[in-house]
mmCIF file of C-alpha atoms in Angstrom:
data_model
loop_
_atom_site.group_PDB
_atom_site.id
_atom_site.type_symbol
_atom_site.label_atom_id
_atom_site.label_comp_id
_atom_site.label_asym_id
_atom_site.label_seq_id
_atom_site.Cartn_x
_atom_site.Cartn_y
_atom_site.Cartn_z
ATOM 1 C CA UNK A 204 0.130 0.126 -0.007
ATOM 2 C CA UNK A 205 1.310 3.492 -0.750
ATOM 3 C CA UNK A 206 0.985 6.497 1.378
ATOM 4 C CA UNK A 207 0.718 10.097 0.948
ATOM 5 C CA UNK A 208 4.039 11.632 2.632
ATOM 6 C CA UNK A 209 2.245 12.985 5.540
ATOM 7 C CA UNK A 210 1.237 9.514 6.782
ATOM 8 C CA UNK A 211 4.280 7.910 5.545
ATOM 9 C CA UNK A 212 6.325 10.401 7.838
ATOM 10 C CA UNK A 213 4.496 9.152 10.767
ATOM 11 C CA UNK A 214 4.593 5.383 9.788
ATOM 12 C CA UNK A 215 8.520 5.297 9.337
ATOM 13 C CA UNK A 216 9.461 7.351 12.395
ATOM 14 C CA UNK A 217 11.872 6.120 14.514
ATOM 15 C CA UNK A 218 13.767 7.327 17.700
ATOM 16 C CA UNK A 219 16.045 10.321 17.547
ATOM 17 C CA UNK A 220 19.687 10.940 18.602
ATOM 18 C CA UNK A 221 20.747 7.341 18.148
ATOM 19 C CA UNK A 222 24.617 6.867 18.421
ATOM 20 C CA UNK A 223 25.853 4.537 15.878
ATOM 21 C CA UNK A 224 28.994 2.558 16.571
ATOM 22 C CA UNK A 225 30.413 0.274 14.156
ATOM 23 C CA UNK A 226 31.756 -2.760 16.239
ATOM 24 C CA UNK A 227 29.830 -5.590 14.885
ATOM 25 C CA UNK A 228 28.279 -8.124 17.427
ATOM 26 C CA UNK A 229 26.715 -11.694 16.710
ATOM 27 C CA UNK A 230 24.851 -14.396 18.834
ATOM 28 C CA UNK A 231 27.409 -16.745 17.645
ATOM 29 C CA UNK A 232 30.200 -17.193 20.488
ATOM 30 C CA UNK A 233 32.697 -18.104 17.709
ATOM 31 C CA UNK A 234 32.383 -14.588 16.459
ATOM 32 C CA UNK A 235 32.753 -12.756 19.811
ATOM 33 C CA UNK A 236 35.132 -10.067 20.436
ATOM 34 C CA UNK A 237 37.279 -12.551 22.352
ATOM 35 C CA UNK A 238 39.320 -13.074 19.224
ATOM 36 C CA UNK A 239 42.695 -11.231 19.469
ATOM 37 C CA UNK A 240 45.498 -10.441 17.124
ATOM 38 C CA UNK A 241 49.302 -11.516 17.699
ATOM 39 C CA UNK A 242 49.657 -8.345 19.975
ATOM 40 C CA UNK A 243 46.869 -9.236 22.078
ATOM 41 C CA UNK A 244 44.492 -6.472 20.855
ATOM 42 C CA UNK A 245 40.771 -7.732 19.830
ATOM 43 C CA UNK A 246 39.853 -8.114 16.352
ATOM 44 C CA UNK A 247 37.032 -5.625 15.407
ATOM 45 C CA UNK A 248 35.020 -7.166 12.552
ATOM 46 C CA UNK A 249 34.451 -5.411 9.336
ATOM 47 C CA UNK A 250 30.962 -3.642 9.190
ATOM 48 C CA UNK A 251 28.338 -5.520 7.115
ATOM 49 C CA UNK A 252 26.984 -2.877 4.547
ATOM 50 C CA UNK A 253 23.377 -3.404 2.884
ATOM 51 C CA UNK A 254 23.514 -3.959 -0.849
ATOM 52 C CA UNK A 255 22.614 -1.014 -2.947
ATOM 53 C CA UNK A 256 20.012 -1.195 -5.585
ATOM 54 C CA UNK A 257 20.409 -0.919 -9.455
ATOM 55 C CA UNK A 258 17.968 2.048 -9.505
ATOM 56 C CA UNK A 259 17.788 4.789 -7.162
ATOM 57 C CA UNK A 260 16.801 8.632 -7.097
ATOM 58 C CA UNK A 261 19.334 9.481 -4.493
ATOM 59 C CA UNK A 262 21.980 12.011 -5.343
ATOM 60 C CA UNK A 263 25.078 12.224 -3.040
ATOM 61 C CA UNK A 264 27.023 15.405 -2.345
ATOM 62 C CA UNK A 265 30.899 15.081 -1.869
ATOM 63 C CA UNK A 266 31.858 14.045 1.574
ATOM 64 C CA UNK A 267 34.768 15.713 3.657
ATOM 65 C CA UNK A 268 36.414 14.635 7.039
ATOM 66 C CA UNK A 269 38.165 17.462 8.669
ATOM 67 C CA UNK A 270 40.229 16.771 11.947
ATOM 68 C CA UNK A 271 40.875 19.130 14.737
ATOM 69 C CA UNK A 272 44.433 20.016 15.270
ATOM 70 C CA UNK A 273 45.425 17.068 17.601
ATOM 71 C CA UNK A 274 43.166 14.507 15.634
ATOM 72 C CA UNK A 275 41.098 13.373 18.321
ATOM 73 C CA UNK A 276 37.801 14.835 16.656
ATOM 74 C CA UNK A 277 36.773 15.079 12.985
ATOM 75 C CA UNK A 278 33.559 16.772 11.516
ATOM 76 C CA UNK A 279 31.990 14.787 8.664
ATOM 77 C CA UNK A 280 30.287 17.151 5.956
ATOM 78 C CA UNK A 281 28.556 16.153 2.768
ATOM 79 C CA UNK A 282 25.143 14.175 2.398
ATOM 80 C CA UNK A 283 22.668 13.636 -0.263
ATOM 81 C CA UNK A 284 19.389 14.804 -1.861
ATOM 82 C CA UNK A 285 16.750 13.134 -3.996
ATOM 83 C CA UNK A 286 16.205 13.704 -7.759
ATOM 84 C CA UNK A 287 12.320 14.155 -7.687
ATOM 85 C CA UNK A 288 12.418 14.376 -11.489
ATOM 86 C CA UNK A 289 13.854 10.908 -11.967
ATOM 87 C CA UNK A 290 10.944 9.221 -13.665
ATOM 88 C CA UNK A 291 12.814 6.014 -14.201
ATOM 89 C CA UNK A 292 12.910 5.665 -10.370
ATOM 90 C CA UNK A 293 9.958 7.369 -9.100
ATOM 91 C CA UNK A 294 6.290 6.587 -10.308
ATOM 92 C CA UNK A 295 4.009 9.562 -11.193
ATOM 93 C CA UNK A 296 2.337 10.848 -8.144
ATOM 94 C CA UNK A 297 4.822 9.043 -5.557
ATOM 95 C CA UNK A 298 6.494 11.198 -2.845
ATOM 96 C CA UNK A 299 9.946 9.909 -1.981
ATOM 97 C CA UNK A 300 12.007 10.526 1.378
ATOM 98 C CA UNK A 301 14.961 9.157 2.979
ATOM 99 C CA UNK A 302 13.936 6.608 5.319
ATOM 100 C CA UNK A 303 17.329 5.854 7.103
ATOM 101 C CA UNK A 304 21.004 6.704 6.791
ATOM 102 C CA UNK A 305 24.137 5.053 8.040
ATOM 103 C CA UNK A 306 27.835 5.905 8.337
ATOM 104 C CA UNK A 307 30.360 2.962 8.631
ATOM 105 C CA UNK A 308 34.218 3.242 8.917
ATOM 106 C CA UNK A 309 36.702 0.628 8.009
ATOM 107 C CA UNK A 310 40.509 0.677 8.087
ATOM 108 C CA UNK A 311 42.358 0.192 4.699
ATOM 109 C CA UNK A 312 45.354 -2.141 4.751
ATOM 110 C CA UNK A 313 47.322 -3.649 2.021
ATOM 111 C CA UNK A 314 45.500 -6.873 2.114
ATOM 112 C CA UNK A 315 41.896 -5.367 2.372
ATOM 113 C CA UNK A 316 39.766 -3.603 5.051
ATOM 114 C CA UNK A 317 39.401 -4.270 8.626
ATOM 115 C CA UNK A 318 37.238 -2.853 11.563
ATOM 116 C CA UNK A 319 38.688 0.079 13.642
ATOM 117 C CA UNK A 320 38.091 1.227 17.257
ATOM 118 C CA UNK A 321 37.551 5.083 16.024
ATOM 119 C CA UNK A 322 33.956 5.799 16.741
ATOM 120 C CA UNK A 323 31.659 7.297 14.175
ATOM 121 C CA UNK A 324 28.407 8.938 15.725
ATOM 122 C CA UNK A 325 25.558 11.183 14.327
ATOM 123 C CA UNK A 326 22.113 11.994 15.409
ATOM 124 C CA UNK A 327 19.720 9.756 13.645
ATOM 125 C CA UNK A 328 16.565 11.471 12.094
ATOM 126 C CA UNK A 329 13.488 10.950 14.060
ATOM 127 C CA UNK A 330 11.674 10.243 10.839
ATOM 128 C CA UNK A 331 11.709 10.190 6.892
ATOM 129 C CA UNK A 332 13.364 13.347 5.771
ATOM 130 C CA UNK A 333 13.767 15.292 2.575
ATOM 131 C CA UNK A 334 17.538 15.644 2.347
ATOM 132 C CA UNK A 335 20.573 14.420 4.558
ATOM 133 C CA UNK A 336 23.273 16.941 5.781
ATOM 134 C CA UNK A 337 25.869 15.053 7.946
ATOM 135 C CA UNK A 338 27.094 18.564 9.278
ATOM 136 C CA UNK A 339 23.534 19.235 10.641
ATOM 137 C CA UNK A 340 23.043 15.661 12.054
ATOM 138 C CA UNK A 341 26.346 16.366 14.079
ATOM 139 C CA UNK A 342 28.246 13.591 12.308
ATOM 140 C CA UNK A 343 31.782 13.152 13.512
ATOM 141 C CA UNK A 344 34.590 10.690 14.338
ATOM 142 C CA UNK A 345 36.155 10.451 17.849
ATOM 143 C CA UNK A 346 39.133 8.947 19.200
ATOM 144 C CA UNK A 347 40.165 10.148 22.866
ATOM 145 C CA UNK A 348 42.423 6.993 23.199
ATOM 146 C CA UNK A 349 44.757 7.353 20.392
ATOM 147 C CA UNK A 350 43.616 4.066 19.162
ATOM 148 C CA UNK A 351 44.143 3.781 15.559
ATOM 149 C CA UNK A 352 45.975 5.725 12.774
ATOM 150 C CA UNK A 353 46.536 5.020 9.123
ATOM 151 C CA UNK A 354 44.293 4.670 6.086
ATOM 152 C CA UNK A 355 40.518 4.732 6.459
ATOM 153 C CA UNK A 356 37.347 4.538 4.304
ATOM 154 C CA UNK A 357 34.128 6.159 5.395
ATOM 155 C CA UNK A 358 30.811 4.773 4.074
ATOM 156 C CA UNK A 359 27.609 6.819 3.774
ATOM 157 C CA UNK A 360 24.758 4.669 2.931
ATOM 158 C CA UNK A 361 21.332 6.067 2.203
ATOM 159 C CA UNK A 362 17.906 4.560 2.112
ATOM 160 C CA UNK A 363 14.632 5.900 0.567
ATOM 161 C CA UNK A 364 11.125 4.929 -0.533
ATOM 162 C CA UNK A 365 7.765 6.076 -1.263
ATOM 163 C CA UNK A 366 6.061 2.986 0.131
ATOM 164 C CA UNK A 367 5.856 2.786 4.080
ATOM 165 C CA UNK A 368 5.825 -1.205 3.557
ATOM 166 C CA UNK A 369 9.128 -1.031 1.788
ATOM 167 C CA UNK A 370 11.676 1.583 3.623
ATOM 168 C CA UNK A 371 14.547 0.179 1.746
ATOM 169 C CA UNK A 372 13.139 0.433 -1.605
ATOM 170 C CA UNK A 373 16.129 2.415 -2.706
ATOM 171 C CA UNK A 374 19.783 2.023 -1.406
ATOM 172 C CA UNK A 375 22.634 4.162 -2.544
ATOM 173 C CA UNK A 376 26.120 4.523 -1.134
ATOM 174 C CA UNK A 377 28.926 6.967 -1.224
ATOM 175 C CA UNK A 378 32.534 6.558 0.217
ATOM 176 C CA UNK A 379 35.583 8.616 1.202
ATOM 177 C CA UNK A 380 39.164 7.609 1.691
ATOM 178 C CA UNK A 381 41.262 9.522 4.164
ATOM 179 C CA UNK A 382 44.538 9.394 6.176
ATOM 180 C CA UNK A 383 44.801 10.076 10.064
ATOM 181 C CA UNK A 384 48.674 10.792 10.687
ATOM 182 C CA UNK A 385 50.423 8.269 12.942
ATOM 183 C CA UNK A 386 51.633 11.450 15.106
ATOM 184 C CA UNK A 387 47.841 11.086 16.355
ATOM 185 C CA UNK A 388 48.378 7.805 18.033
ATOM 186 C CA UNK A 389 51.530 8.991 19.814
ATOM 187 C CA UNK A 390 51.396 9.956 23.593
ATOM 188 C CA UNK A 391 52.537 13.550 24.147
ATOM 189 C CA UNK A 392 55.645 14.236 25.972
ATOM 190 C CA UNK A 393 55.607 16.038 29.051
ATOM 191 C CA UNK A 394 58.078 18.439 30.355
ATOM 192 C CA UNK A 395 58.176 17.888 33.953
ATOM 193 C CA UNK A 396 61.099 20.264 34.597
ATOM 194 C CA UNK A 397 59.144 23.420 34.405
ATOM 195 C CA UNK A 398 57.087 24.936 36.948
ATOM 196 C CA UNK A 399 53.212 25.206 35.585
ATOM 197 C CA UNK A 400 52.330 28.859 35.079
ATOM 198 C CA UNK A 401 49.012 29.805 36.400
ATOM 199 C CA UNK A 402 46.615 30.707 33.700
ATOM 200 C CA UNK A 403 44.872 34.382 33.710
ATOM 201 C CA UNK A 404 41.282 33.754 35.122
ATOM 202 C CA UNK A 405 41.952 30.384 36.484
ATOM 203 C CA UNK A 406 40.239 31.417 39.640
ATOM 204 C CA UNK A 407 37.127 32.915 38.046
ATOM 205 C CA UNK A 408 34.387 30.439 38.269
ATOM 206 C CA UNK A 409 31.717 30.529 35.630
ATOM 207 C CA UNK A 410 28.028 29.254 35.712
ATOM 208 C CA UNK A 411 25.817 28.926 32.472
ATOM 209 C CA UNK A 412 22.361 29.431 31.476
ATOM 210 C CA UNK A 413 20.491 29.101 28.339
ATOM 211 C CA UNK A 414 18.285 31.657 26.204
ATOM 212 C CA UNK A 415 15.524 30.905 23.478
ATOM 213 C CA UNK A 416 16.018 33.318 20.577
ATOM 214 C CA UNK A 417 15.181 33.601 16.831
ATOM 215 C CA UNK A 418 17.111 34.703 13.759
ATOM 216 C CA UNK A 419 13.932 36.506 12.310
ATOM 217 C CA UNK A 420 11.674 37.387 15.390
ATOM 218 C CA UNK A 421 12.948 40.873 16.359
ATOM 219 C CA UNK A 422 14.769 39.383 19.406
ATOM 220 C CA UNK A 423 18.223 39.151 20.685
ATOM 221 C CA UNK A 424 20.147 38.515 24.084
ATOM 222 C CA UNK A 425 20.685 40.792 27.011
ATOM 223 C CA UNK A 426 23.906 39.336 28.648
ATOM 224 C CA UNK A 427 23.269 41.391 31.857
ATOM 225 C CA UNK A 428 19.838 39.718 32.403
ATOM 226 C CA UNK A 429 20.325 36.609 30.597
ATOM 227 C CA UNK A 430 17.091 37.069 28.706
ATOM 228 C CA UNK A 431 15.543 37.468 25.102
ATOM 229 C CA UNK A 432 14.940 41.230 24.570
ATOM 230 C CA UNK A 433 14.004 43.226 21.501
ATOM 231 C CA UNK A 434 16.875 44.063 19.051
ATOM 232 C CA UNK A 435 17.122 47.787 20.350
ATOM 233 C CA UNK A 436 18.258 46.547 23.809
ATOM 234 C CA UNK A 437 20.012 43.528 22.569
ATOM 235 C CA UNK A 438 23.854 42.892 23.164
ATOM 236 C CA UNK A 439 23.760 39.739 20.948
ATOM 237 C CA UNK A 440 21.378 38.933 17.915
ATOM 238 C CA UNK A 441 21.444 36.368 15.299
ATOM 239 C CA UNK A 442 20.566 36.125 11.485
ATOM 240 C CA UNK A 443 20.442 33.570 8.925
ATOM 241 C CA UNK A 444 21.068 33.157 5.230
ATOM 242 C CA UNK A 445 17.966 31.885 3.518
ATOM 243 C CA UNK A 446 19.540 30.041 0.879
ATOM 244 C CA UNK A 447 22.384 28.204 2.848
ATOM 245 C CA UNK A 448 20.930 28.477 6.350
ATOM 246 C CA UNK A 449 24.130 29.604 7.622
ATOM 247 C CA UNK A 450 23.840 31.592 11.101
ATOM 248 C CA UNK A 451 25.502 34.964 11.641
ATOM 249 C CA UNK A 452 26.334 36.432 14.999
ATOM 250 C CA UNK A 453 25.945 40.126 15.651
ATOM 251 C CA UNK A 454 26.870 42.213 18.769
ATOM 252 C CA UNK A 455 25.547 45.492 19.773
ATOM 253 C CA UNK A 456 25.862 48.042 22.810
ATOM 254 C CA UNK A 457 29.625 47.919 22.896
ATOM 255 C CA UNK A 458 29.813 44.318 23.285
ATOM 256 C CA UNK A 459 32.447 42.584 20.980
ATOM 257 C CA UNK A 460 32.924 38.952 19.964
ATOM 258 C CA UNK A 461 35.519 36.366 18.932
ATOM 259 C CA UNK A 462 36.096 32.806 18.335
ATOM 260 C CA UNK A 463 37.779 30.953 21.270
ATOM 261 C CA UNK A 464 41.276 29.562 20.397
ATOM 262 C CA UNK A 465 41.223 26.279 22.502
ATOM 263 C CA UNK A 466 40.745 24.259 19.379
ATOM 264 C CA UNK A 467 43.930 25.714 17.697
ATOM 265 C CA UNK A 468 46.640 24.182 19.747
ATOM 266 C CA UNK A 469 47.993 20.581 20.555
ATOM 267 C CA UNK A 470 46.095 20.415 23.583
ATOM 268 C CA UNK A 471 42.645 18.451 23.000
ATOM 269 C CA UNK A 472 41.188 18.098 26.510
ATOM 270 C CA UNK A 473 39.638 21.499 26.311
ATOM 271 C CA UNK A 474 38.222 21.662 22.613
ATOM 272 C CA UNK A 475 34.691 22.341 24.048
ATOM 273 C CA UNK A 476 31.463 22.003 22.246
ATOM 274 C CA UNK A 477 28.080 22.067 23.058
ATOM 275 C CA UNK A 478 28.232 18.417 23.608
ATOM 276 C CA UNK A 479 31.413 18.368 25.507
ATOM 277 C CA UNK A 480 31.518 21.230 28.118
ATOM 278 C CA UNK A 481 34.214 21.931 30.607
ATOM 279 C CA UNK A 482 33.958 20.265 33.937
ATOM 280 C CA UNK A 483 32.052 21.915 36.761
ATOM 281 C CA UNK A 484 32.936 24.509 37.908
ATOM 282 C CA UNK A 485 34.001 26.051 34.728
ATOM 283 C CA UNK A 486 36.610 28.809 34.841
ATOM 284 C CA UNK A 487 37.138 31.824 32.854
ATOM 285 C CA UNK A 488 40.693 30.317 31.694
ATOM 286 C CA UNK A 489 38.687 27.364 30.144
ATOM 287 C CA UNK A 490 38.022 29.656 27.223
ATOM 288 C CA UNK A 491 41.009 31.398 25.701
ATOM 289 C CA UNK A 492 40.726 34.147 22.872
ATOM 290 C CA UNK A 493 42.642 36.759 21.403
ATOM 291 C CA UNK A 494 41.656 40.309 22.332
ATOM 292 C CA UNK A 495 42.964 41.558 18.717
ATOM 293 C CA UNK A 496 40.466 39.263 17.299
ATOM 294 C CA UNK A 497 37.475 41.002 18.868
ATOM 295 C CA UNK A 498 34.951 41.978 16.300
ATOM 296 C CA UNK A 499 31.101 42.687 15.767
ATOM 297 C CA UNK A 500 30.060 40.018 13.586
ATOM 298 C CA UNK A 501 31.111 36.359 12.884
ATOM 299 C CA UNK A 502 29.822 33.788 10.336
ATOM 300 C CA UNK A 503 29.019 30.156 10.971
ATOM 301 C CA UNK A 504 27.622 29.884 14.410
ATOM 302 C CA UNK A 505 27.322 26.314 15.364
ATOM 303 C CA UNK A 506 27.396 23.970 18.262
ATOM 304 C CA UNK A 507 30.878 22.657 17.651
ATOM 305 C CA UNK A 508 32.622 25.894 18.591
ATOM 306 C CA UNK A 509 32.608 28.403 21.340
ATOM 307 C CA UNK A 510 32.559 32.074 21.062
ATOM 308 C CA UNK A 511 33.548 34.894 23.400
ATOM 309 C CA UNK A 512 31.680 38.092 24.369
ATOM 310 C CA UNK A 513 33.054 40.978 26.268
ATOM 311 C CA UNK A 514 31.077 44.053 27.309
ATOM 312 C CA UNK A 515 32.516 47.542 27.719
ATOM 313 C CA UNK A 516 33.081 46.578 31.584
ATOM 314 C CA UNK A 517 35.363 43.659 30.593
ATOM 315 C CA UNK A 518 38.272 42.980 33.231
ATOM 316 C CA UNK A 519 40.498 40.141 32.158
ATOM 317 C CA UNK A 520 41.427 39.661 35.846
ATOM 318 C CA UNK A 521 38.218 39.700 37.797
ATOM 319 C CA UNK A 522 36.069 38.241 34.812
ATOM 320 C CA UNK A 523 33.442 40.933 34.995
ATOM 321 C CA UNK A 524 32.006 41.515 31.346
ATOM 322 C CA UNK A 525 33.349 38.226 30.214
ATOM 323 C CA UNK A 526 30.897 35.638 28.579
ATOM 324 C CA UNK A 527 31.528 32.442 26.613
ATOM 325 C CA UNK A 528 28.844 31.098 24.504
ATOM 326 C CA UNK A 529 27.694 28.349 21.907
ATOM 327 C CA UNK A 530 24.710 27.081 19.906
ATOM 328 C CA UNK A 531 23.108 24.400 22.022
ATOM 329 C CA UNK A 532 20.183 23.545 19.698
ATOM 330 C CA UNK A 533 18.969 24.489 16.279
ATOM 331 C CA UNK A 534 16.178 22.930 14.246
ATOM 332 C CA UNK A 535 17.147 21.592 10.740
ATOM 333 C CA UNK A 536 14.964 23.890 8.753
ATOM 334 C CA UNK A 537 13.400 27.403 9.652
ATOM 335 C CA UNK A 538 9.805 28.139 10.157
ATOM 336 C CA UNK A 539 7.201 29.588 7.732
ATOM 337 C CA UNK A 540 8.740 32.903 8.254
ATOM 338 C CA UNK A 541 12.270 31.640 7.654
ATOM 339 C CA UNK A 542 13.011 32.124 11.273
ATOM 340 C CA UNK A 543 15.425 29.613 13.093
ATOM 341 C CA UNK A 544 14.633 29.112 16.562
ATOM 342 C CA UNK A 545 17.977 28.860 18.413
ATOM 343 C CA UNK A 546 18.639 27.773 21.812
ATOM 344 C CA UNK A 547 22.094 29.674 23.084
ATOM 345 C CA UNK A 548 24.167 28.384 26.193
ATOM 346 C CA UNK A 549 26.002 31.153 27.610
ATOM 347 C CA UNK A 550 28.629 30.920 30.508
ATOM 348 C CA UNK A 551 29.191 34.207 32.742
ATOM 349 C CA UNK A 552 31.056 34.952 35.857
ATOM 350 C CA UNK A 553 29.436 33.291 38.841
#
């Protein structure tokens, strides 16, 4: 039975924010993780990929994998759309949508491919969707344990259908080869001969709060009150590009903003994001920035980066007038007025 897309979305809905790991499992004890290599490490099975279909309206967009400076995190970009004009694959009057997506990672060796302990995660859509954007789904690769380096292949599998009874009617796959340098798997050397230098602001404790604000609702954020206020009174406000969905940050009333610089050094423990906050209590020294980089507008507000805001009363010693903020939540698409409702997480002096 075929359904119109509204009924279809409800029928194929699945739970959101599922973390997808790619260490395969089996009920057969002979295939358990007790199998080890000669060096005593467990053998990780190669993920099993579903077969692709000969006909599919799925059009893939080029993927990319961009690691942070120490190689512990990588953001996955790219995705796929549907060619709704493909009459060979789509019958007249049928409404097609993506029903499921998967990311799988393998290590490439001279003899083939194997599994890897590197973790690939993303927020799985809560139902059928019209297009796939891995960046918006928070797709990333993580390795805090320096567990695997070398050559890898990332597979993206896209499933689509116009029939609720056949959610895998179309299956397409894209892949990307990349290299993770061996230096990322080496333990950093620690110089114990020098006396640690106390970081500025290390004694200033911070607390955080969240504010709901839109990109096209005439509202912004008052840092003093920690609330949404009309634009005329706002210290921070946000706009978006109607074509790309890119979010822009703006400041007013003498407030200046900059990107934090934690992610630009070889120290990976403090590359904070909305999903990886500093341990409580946070301190002003957790968020480094360059005062010469302060400006009044920034492009690309997202949840994988923190930003700094300073007011005219900013004091680098006491922490007065200092704020660190990030995008905590944003819908995939704007509302009917092209407005994105944003949840902004903000740290301030306790």
